[in-house]
Amino acid sequence: MLKLEARPQPSAMWSYGSPLLALFITVILGVMLFVALGKDPVSGLLVFFWEPIKSVYALGELTVKATPLLLIALGLAVCFRSNVWNIGAEGQYVLGAIAASGVAMMADKTTGGWIVIPIVLAGVLGGMFWAGITAFLRDRFHANEILVSLMLVYVAVQVLSYMVSGPWKDPQGYNFPQTKNFDLVTRIPRLFEGSRVSIGVFFTWVGALGTWIFLFRTRSGFAQQVGGLAPAASRYAGFSSRRALWVAMLVSGGMAGLAGALEVAGPIGQLTPYVPAGYGFAAIIVAFVGRLHPVGMIFSAMLMSMFYIGGELAQSRLGLPKSLTGVFQGLLLFTLLACDTLVNYRLRWKK
């Protein structure tokens, strides 16, 4: 009989091997799912794992999807390492998109390319403001940040719906709930002709490097992590738990708001009710699959964006529901949670 036996100390090998094993099990379960749906499993796997990387254009689209996922995940990593459970990054992403859209719609024929900077800053401030509500309620009234941040997601979606159906509705949009198309001068500059990859990718590189430096090379980052791992030791060392809360929430909200700004002023080009694409929730999986480390999250963001693109292709080419994307995301998360057991336990055969 197989039994779990506690390890004397956590396994360093399985800390890194667990995500790989989880991905392998997810692929096996995916094959079984394709067979159960009556589809060729080889074609299904090719759609998810080969089509998104088979050409330069496909890699560009993969990068477009991975950019908001990575930005949000980087901010969430700061929160989770600080033991602050921000589950509402989706709402902060939406508010960043709304704030950025408000600035973008102020542009006219005399506006120069400098407008891109205020658009990006508005997105960051919008996300920080929405995250700050959660931080304030947690700090002042000891409210549970999980519930507050999650409920604020639905408030943000309602604010978005009101804006695109009311004050910002395009009068020439055939009664669709959306804003006008933003002027070209407000669009985030693209890196290459014929590709949707924008300079937003540079924000992800700077964000990953900045997060790594902050968490692992600064005293403030050390204080954040000590506060998360051992609050009593943090207080004894003179670190402020209130400061850790506010820093974690504002950094996370700012990164999510930045992702929202880059989306509406980049690939989307207007504000629509479909801006909430689930990136804020998928980024939670990205953060944990990447082991809350910037380097690991780069790879997990690319993997998660493959699931997004693969789900869209499976819908158009194989006739499968688009919800298959969420199925693969959920499988990866649950298998990771199961495989993480091997970090602290080993399997032993006992008669």
CSV table of C-alpha atoms in Angstrom, one decimal:
chain,number,residue,atom,x,y,z
A,1,MET,CA,0.0,0.0,0.0
A,2,LEU,CA,1.3,3.5,-0.9
A,3,LYS,CA,1.4,5.9,2.0
A,4,LEU,CA,2.6,9.4,2.5
A,5,GLU,CA,5.6,9.9,4.7
A,6,ALA,CA,6.6,13.4,6.0
A,7,ARG,CA,10.0,14.6,4.8
A,8,PRO,CA,12.4,15.9,7.3
A,9,GLN,CA,12.6,19.1,5.2
A,10,PRO,CA,11.0,20.3,2.0
A,11,SER,CA,12.4,18.8,-1.2
A,12,ALA,CA,14.2,21.3,-3.4
A,13,MET,CA,13.9,19.0,-6.4
A,14,TRP,CA,10.1,18.7,-6.1
A,15,SER,CA,9.8,22.4,-5.6
A,16,TYR,CA,10.8,22.8,-9.2
A,17,GLY,CA,9.7,19.4,-10.5
A,18,SER,CA,6.1,19.7,-9.3
A,19,PRO,CA,5.0,22.2,-12.0
A,20,LEU,CA,6.5,20.0,-14.7
A,21,LEU,CA,4.8,16.9,-13.3
A,22,ALA,CA,1.5,18.9,-13.1
A,23,LEU,CA,1.8,19.9,-16.7
A,24,PHE,CA,2.5,16.3,-17.8
A,25,ILE,CA,-0.6,15.1,-15.9
A,26,THR,CA,-2.6,17.9,-17.4
A,27,VAL,CA,-1.6,16.8,-20.9
A,28,ILE,CA,-2.6,13.2,-20.1
A,29,LEU,CA,-5.9,14.3,-18.8
A,30,GLY,CA,-6.3,16.5,-21.9
A,31,VAL,CA,-5.8,13.5,-24.1
A,32,MET,CA,-8.5,11.6,-22.2
A,33,LEU,CA,-10.8,14.5,-22.5
A,34,PHE,CA,-10.3,14.8,-26.3
A,35,VAL,CA,-11.0,11.0,-26.6
A,36,ALA,CA,-14.2,11.3,-24.5
A,37,LEU,CA,-15.4,14.2,-26.7
A,38,GLY,CA,-14.8,12.1,-29.8
A,39,LYS,CA,-11.9,14.2,-31.2
A,40,ASP,CA,-8.5,13.2,-32.4
A,41,PRO,CA,-6.2,13.7,-29.3
A,42,VAL,CA,-3.2,14.4,-31.6
A,43,SER,CA,-5.0,17.2,-33.3
A,44,GLY,CA,-6.2,18.5,-30.0
A,45,LEU,CA,-2.7,18.6,-28.6
A,46,LEU,CA,-1.3,20.2,-31.7
A,47,VAL,CA,-3.9,23.0,-31.4
A,48,PHE,CA,-2.9,23.7,-27.8
A,49,PHE,CA,0.8,23.2,-27.9
A,50,TRP,CA,2.1,23.6,-31.4
A,51,GLU,CA,-0.1,26.0,-33.3
A,52,PRO,CA,0.6,28.9,-30.9
A,53,ILE,CA,4.4,28.6,-31.5
A,54,LYS,CA,4.7,27.4,-35.1
A,55,SER,CA,5.5,30.8,-36.7
A,56,VAL,CA,6.8,34.2,-35.9
A,57,TYR,CA,3.3,35.7,-36.1
A,58,ALA,CA,2.0,33.0,-33.8
A,59,LEU,CA,4.7,33.8,-31.3
A,60,GLY,CA,3.8,37.4,-31.5
A,61,GLU,CA,0.1,36.6,-30.7
A,62,LEU,CA,1.4,34.4,-27.8
A,63,THR,CA,3.3,37.4,-26.5
A,64,VAL,CA,0.3,39.6,-26.8
A,65,LYS,CA,-1.7,37.2,-24.6
A,66,ALA,CA,1.2,36.7,-22.1
A,67,THR,CA,1.9,40.4,-21.5
A,68,PRO,CA,-1.2,41.1,-19.3
A,69,LEU,CA,-0.9,37.7,-17.6
A,70,LEU,CA,2.7,38.3,-16.6
A,71,LEU,CA,2.2,41.9,-15.5
A,72,ILE,CA,-0.7,40.9,-13.2
A,73,ALA,CA,1.1,37.8,-11.9
A,74,LEU,CA,4.2,39.8,-11.0
A,75,GLY,CA,2.0,42.1,-8.8
A,76,LEU,CA,0.2,39.1,-7.3
A,77,ALA,CA,3.5,37.5,-6.4
A,78,VAL,CA,4.4,40.5,-4.2
A,79,CYS,CA,1.0,40.1,-2.5
A,80,PHE,CA,1.2,36.4,-1.9
A,81,ARG,CA,4.8,36.5,-0.7
A,82,SER,CA,3.6,39.1,1.8
A,83,ASN,CA,0.7,36.9,2.9
A,84,VAL,CA,-1.8,39.4,1.4
A,85,TRP,CA,-4.4,37.5,-0.6
A,86,ASN,CA,-5.5,39.8,-3.4
A,87,ILE,CA,-8.0,37.8,-5.4
A,88,GLY,CA,-9.5,40.8,-7.1
A,89,ALA,CA,-6.8,41.6,-9.7
A,90,GLU,CA,-9.5,41.2,-12.4
A,91,GLY,CA,-11.3,44.2,-11.0
A,92,GLN,CA,-8.1,46.3,-10.7
A,93,TYR,CA,-7.4,45.3,-14.3
A,94,VAL,CA,-10.8,46.6,-15.4
A,95,LEU,CA,-10.5,49.9,-13.5
A,96,GLY,CA,-7.1,50.4,-15.1
A,97,ALA,CA,-8.7,49.9,-18.5
A,98,ILE,CA,-11.5,52.4,-17.6
A,99,ALA,CA,-9.2,55.0,-16.3
A,100,ALA,CA,-6.9,54.7,-19.4
A,101,SER,CA,-9.9,54.9,-21.7
A,102,GLY,CA,-11.0,58.1,-20.1
A,103,VAL,CA,-7.7,59.7,-20.9
A,104,ALA,CA,-7.6,58.2,-24.4
A,105,MET,CA,-11.0,59.7,-25.3
A,106,MET,CA,-9.7,63.2,-24.5
A,107,ALA,CA,-7.4,63.1,-27.5
A,108,ASP,CA,-8.2,65.2,-30.6
A,109,LYS,CA,-6.6,66.2,-33.8
A,110,THR,CA,-4.0,68.4,-32.1
A,111,THR,CA,-2.9,65.7,-29.6
A,112,GLY,CA,0.6,64.4,-30.0
A,113,GLY,CA,2.1,61.0,-29.2
A,114,TRP,CA,2.9,62.1,-25.7
A,115,ILE,CA,-0.7,61.2,-24.7
A,116,VAL,CA,0.4,57.6,-24.4
A,117,ILE,CA,2.2,58.4,-21.2
A,118,PRO,CA,-0.8,59.8,-19.4
A,119,ILE,CA,-2.9,56.9,-20.6
A,120,VAL,CA,-0.5,54.4,-19.1
A,121,LEU,CA,-0.2,56.4,-15.9
A,122,ALA,CA,-4.0,56.6,-15.6
A,123,GLY,CA,-4.2,52.9,-15.9
A,124,VAL,CA,-1.7,52.4,-13.1
A,125,LEU,CA,-3.5,54.9,-10.8
A,126,GLY,CA,-6.9,53.3,-11.6
A,127,GLY,CA,-5.7,49.9,-10.5
A,128,MET,CA,-3.9,51.3,-7.4
A,129,PHE,CA,-7.1,53.2,-6.4
A,130,TRP,CA,-9.2,50.0,-6.7
A,131,ALA,CA,-6.7,47.9,-4.8
A,132,GLY,CA,-6.4,50.8,-2.2
A,133,ILE,CA,-10.1,50.3,-1.3
A,134,THR,CA,-9.3,46.7,-0.2
A,135,ALA,CA,-6.2,47.8,1.6
A,136,PHE,CA,-8.1,50.6,3.5
A,137,LEU,CA,-10.9,48.2,4.6
A,138,ARG,CA,-8.4,45.6,5.7
A,139,ASP,CA,-6.2,48.2,7.5
A,140,ARG,CA,-9.0,50.2,9.1
A,141,PHE,CA,-11.8,47.7,9.7
A,142,HIS,CA,-9.9,44.4,9.6
A,143,ALA,CA,-12.0,43.2,6.7
A,144,ASN,CA,-11.0,40.0,4.9
A,145,GLU,CA,-9.1,41.1,1.8
A,146,ILE,CA,-10.1,37.9,-0.1
A,147,LEU,CA,-13.8,38.7,0.1
A,148,VAL,CA,-13.4,42.4,-0.4
A,149,SER,CA,-11.1,42.2,-3.4
A,150,LEU,CA,-13.2,39.5,-5.0
A,151,MET,CA,-16.5,41.4,-4.5
A,152,LEU,CA,-14.9,44.5,-6.0
A,153,VAL,CA,-14.4,42.6,-9.2
A,154,TYR,CA,-18.1,42.5,-9.8
A,155,VAL,CA,-18.5,46.2,-8.8
A,156,ALA,CA,-15.8,47.1,-11.4
A,157,VAL,CA,-17.6,45.1,-14.1
A,158,GLN,CA,-20.8,47.0,-13.3
A,159,VAL,CA,-19.0,50.3,-13.5
A,160,LEU,CA,-17.6,49.2,-16.9
A,161,SER,CA,-21.1,48.2,-18.1
A,162,TYR,CA,-22.5,51.6,-17.0
A,163,MET,CA,-19.8,53.6,-18.8
A,164,VAL,CA,-20.0,51.8,-22.1
A,165,SER,CA,-23.8,51.8,-22.1
A,166,GLY,CA,-24.2,55.3,-20.9
A,167,PRO,CA,-21.8,58.3,-20.8
A,168,TRP,CA,-19.1,56.9,-23.0
A,169,LYS,CA,-21.3,55.0,-25.5
A,170,ASP,CA,-20.4,55.6,-29.1
A,171,PRO,CA,-23.3,57.5,-30.7
A,172,GLN,CA,-22.2,56.0,-34.1
A,173,GLY,CA,-21.7,52.5,-32.8
A,174,TYR,CA,-25.1,51.1,-34.0
A,175,ASN,CA,-26.3,50.9,-30.3
A,176,PHE,CA,-23.6,48.5,-29.3
A,177,PRO,CA,-22.3,49.1,-25.7
A,178,GLN,CA,-18.8,50.3,-26.5
A,179,THR,CA,-16.8,53.5,-26.8
A,180,LYS,CA,-15.6,55.0,-30.0
A,181,ASN,CA,-12.4,53.6,-31.5
A,182,PHE,CA,-9.5,55.5,-30.0
A,183,ASP,CA,-7.5,57.8,-32.2
A,184,LEU,CA,-4.3,56.3,-33.6
A,185,VAL,CA,-2.2,58.7,-31.7
A,186,THR,CA,-3.4,57.1,-28.4
A,187,ARG,CA,-2.5,53.6,-29.4
A,188,ILE,CA,0.4,51.9,-27.7
A,189,PRO,CA,3.2,51.8,-30.4
A,190,ARG,CA,3.8,48.4,-32.0
A,191,LEU,CA,7.2,46.9,-32.3
A,192,PHE,CA,6.9,45.5,-35.8
A,193,GLU,CA,4.7,46.1,-38.9
A,194,GLY,CA,2.2,43.3,-39.3
A,195,SER,CA,2.3,42.3,-35.7
A,196,ARG,CA,0.2,43.2,-32.7
A,197,VAL,CA,3.2,43.1,-30.3
A,198,SER,CA,3.5,46.5,-28.7
A,199,ILE,CA,6.1,48.1,-26.5
A,200,GLY,CA,4.1,46.7,-23.6
A,201,VAL,CA,6.4,43.8,-23.8
A,202,PHE,CA,9.2,46.0,-22.4
A,203,PHE,CA,7.0,46.8,-19.4
A,204,THR,CA,6.9,43.0,-18.7
A,205,TRP,CA,10.7,42.7,-18.9
A,206,VAL,CA,11.2,45.8,-16.6
A,207,GLY,CA,8.5,44.5,-14.3
A,208,ALA,CA,10.1,41.1,-14.0
A,209,LEU,CA,13.5,42.5,-13.3
A,210,GLY,CA,12.1,45.1,-10.9
A,211,THR,CA,10.1,42.5,-9.0
A,212,TRP,CA,13.2,40.2,-8.7
A,213,ILE,CA,15.3,43.1,-7.4
A,214,PHE,CA,12.7,44.2,-5.0
A,215,LEU,CA,11.9,40.8,-3.5
A,216,PHE,CA,15.4,39.3,-3.4
A,217,ARG,CA,17.8,42.2,-3.3
A,218,THR,CA,16.3,45.0,-1.2
A,219,ARG,CA,15.6,45.4,2.5
A,220,SER,CA,12.0,46.4,1.8
A,221,GLY,CA,11.4,43.2,-0.2
A,222,PHE,CA,12.9,41.2,2.6
A,223,ALA,CA,10.6,42.9,5.1
A,224,GLN,CA,7.6,42.1,2.9
A,225,GLN,CA,8.4,38.4,2.8
A,226,VAL,CA,9.3,38.2,6.5
A,227,GLY,CA,5.9,39.7,7.3
A,228,GLY,CA,4.3,37.0,5.2
A,229,LEU,CA,6.2,34.1,6.5
A,230,ALA,CA,6.5,35.1,10.2
A,231,PRO,CA,4.4,38.1,11.3
A,232,ALA,CA,5.6,37.8,14.9
A,233,ALA,CA,9.3,37.9,13.8
A,234,SER,CA,8.5,40.8,11.5
A,235,ARG,CA,7.1,42.8,14.4
A,236,TYR,CA,10.0,41.9,16.5
A,237,ALA,CA,12.4,43.1,13.8
A,238,GLY,CA,10.6,46.4,13.6
A,239,PHE,CA,8.9,45.9,10.2
A,240,SER,CA,5.5,47.5,9.8
A,241,SER,CA,2.7,45.1,8.9
A,242,ARG,CA,0.5,48.1,7.8
A,243,ARG,CA,3.2,49.2,5.4
A,244,ALA,CA,3.6,45.7,4.0
A,245,LEU,CA,-0.2,45.5,3.4
A,246,TRP,CA,-0.3,48.9,1.5
A,247,VAL,CA,2.8,48.2,-0.5
A,248,ALA,CA,1.6,44.8,-1.6
A,249,MET,CA,-1.9,45.9,-2.6
A,250,LEU,CA,-0.7,49.1,-4.4
A,251,VAL,CA,2.0,47.3,-6.3
A,252,SER,CA,-0.4,44.6,-7.3
A,253,GLY,CA,-3.2,47.0,-8.2
A,254,GLY,CA,-0.8,49.2,-10.2
A,255,MET,CA,0.5,46.2,-12.2
A,256,ALA,CA,-3.0,45.0,-13.0
A,257,GLY,CA,-4.1,48.5,-13.9
A,258,LEU,CA,-1.1,48.8,-16.2
A,259,ALA,CA,-2.1,45.6,-17.9
A,260,GLY,CA,-5.6,47.0,-18.5
A,261,ALA,CA,-4.3,50.2,-20.0
A,262,LEU,CA,-2.0,48.3,-22.4
A,263,GLU,CA,-4.9,46.2,-23.5
A,264,VAL,CA,-7.5,48.9,-24.3
A,265,ALA,CA,-4.9,51.2,-25.8
A,266,GLY,CA,-3.2,48.4,-27.6
A,267,PRO,CA,-4.8,45.3,-29.2
A,268,ILE,CA,-8.4,46.3,-28.4
A,269,GLY,CA,-8.3,50.0,-29.3
A,270,GLN,CA,-11.6,50.8,-27.4
A,271,LEU,CA,-13.4,50.1,-24.2
A,272,THR,CA,-16.0,47.3,-24.5
A,273,PRO,CA,-17.9,45.0,-22.1
A,274,TYR,CA,-15.5,42.2,-23.2
A,275,VAL,CA,-12.4,43.8,-21.6
A,276,PRO,CA,-12.8,41.4,-18.5
A,277,ALA,CA,-11.1,38.4,-20.1
A,278,GLY,CA,-10.4,36.5,-16.9
A,279,TYR,CA,-6.7,37.5,-16.9
A,280,GLY,CA,-6.9,38.6,-13.3
A,281,PHE,CA,-8.0,35.1,-12.2
A,282,ALA,CA,-5.7,33.2,-14.7
A,283,ALA,CA,-2.8,35.2,-13.3
A,284,ILE,CA,-3.2,33.6,-10.0
A,285,ILE,CA,-2.5,30.2,-11.6
A,286,VAL,CA,0.4,31.8,-13.5
A,287,ALA,CA,1.9,33.1,-10.2
A,288,PHE,CA,1.7,29.7,-8.4
A,289,VAL,CA,2.8,27.6,-11.4
A,290,GLY,CA,5.8,30.0,-11.6
A,291,ARG,CA,6.5,29.5,-7.9
A,292,LEU,CA,6.0,33.2,-7.2
A,293,HIS,CA,9.4,33.9,-8.9
A,294,PRO,CA,9.7,36.3,-11.9
A,295,VAL,CA,11.7,33.8,-14.0
A,296,GLY,CA,9.2,31.0,-13.4
A,297,MET,CA,6.3,33.3,-14.1
A,298,ILE,CA,7.6,34.2,-17.5
A,299,PHE,CA,7.4,30.6,-18.6
A,300,SER,CA,4.0,29.9,-16.9
A,301,ALA,CA,2.6,33.1,-18.5
A,302,MET,CA,3.6,31.8,-21.9
A,303,LEU,CA,2.0,28.4,-21.0
A,304,MET,CA,-1.2,30.0,-19.9
A,305,SER,CA,-1.4,32.1,-23.0
A,306,MET,CA,-1.0,28.9,-25.1
A,307,PHE,CA,-4.2,27.7,-23.3
A,308,TYR,CA,-6.0,30.8,-24.3
A,309,ILE,CA,-5.0,30.6,-27.9
A,310,GLY,CA,-5.5,26.9,-28.0
A,311,GLY,CA,-9.0,27.2,-26.7
A,312,GLU,CA,-9.9,29.7,-29.4
A,313,LEU,CA,-8.4,27.5,-32.1
A,314,ALA,CA,-10.1,24.4,-30.7
A,315,GLN,CA,-13.4,26.3,-31.0
A,316,SER,CA,-12.9,27.3,-34.6
A,317,ARG,CA,-11.2,24.2,-35.9
A,318,LEU,CA,-12.4,21.3,-33.8
A,319,GLY,CA,-15.9,22.5,-32.9
A,320,LEU,CA,-15.1,22.4,-29.2
A,321,PRO,CA,-16.6,24.9,-26.7
A,322,LYS,CA,-14.4,27.8,-25.8
A,323,SER,CA,-14.8,26.9,-22.2
A,324,LEU,CA,-12.1,24.2,-22.8
A,325,THR,CA,-9.6,27.0,-22.0
A,326,GLY,CA,-10.9,27.2,-18.5
A,327,VAL,CA,-10.9,23.4,-18.2
A,328,PHE,CA,-7.2,23.2,-19.0
A,329,GLN,CA,-6.5,26.1,-16.6
A,330,GLY,CA,-8.4,24.3,-13.8
A,331,LEU,CA,-6.7,21.0,-14.5
A,332,LEU,CA,-3.3,22.6,-14.3
A,333,LEU,CA,-4.1,24.3,-11.0
A,334,PHE,CA,-5.6,21.2,-9.3
A,335,THR,CA,-2.8,18.9,-10.5
A,336,LEU,CA,-0.3,21.4,-9.3
A,337,LEU,CA,-1.9,21.5,-5.8
A,338,ALA,CA,-1.8,17.7,-5.8
A,339,CYS,CA,1.8,17.4,-7.0
A,340,ASP,CA,2.9,20.0,-4.4
A,341,THR,CA,2.2,17.3,-1.8
A,342,LEU,CA,5.5,15.7,-2.9
A,343,VAL,CA,7.4,18.8,-1.7
A,344,ASN,CA,6.7,18.0,2.0
A,345,TYR,CA,5.9,14.2,1.7
A,346,ARG,CA,7.3,11.2,0.0
A,347,LEU,CA,5.5,8.1,-1.2
A,348,ARG,CA,6.4,4.9,0.6
A,349,TRP,CA,5.3,1.3,-0.2
A,350,LYS,CA,4.2,-0.4,3.0
A,351,LYS,CA,2.7,-3.8,3.4
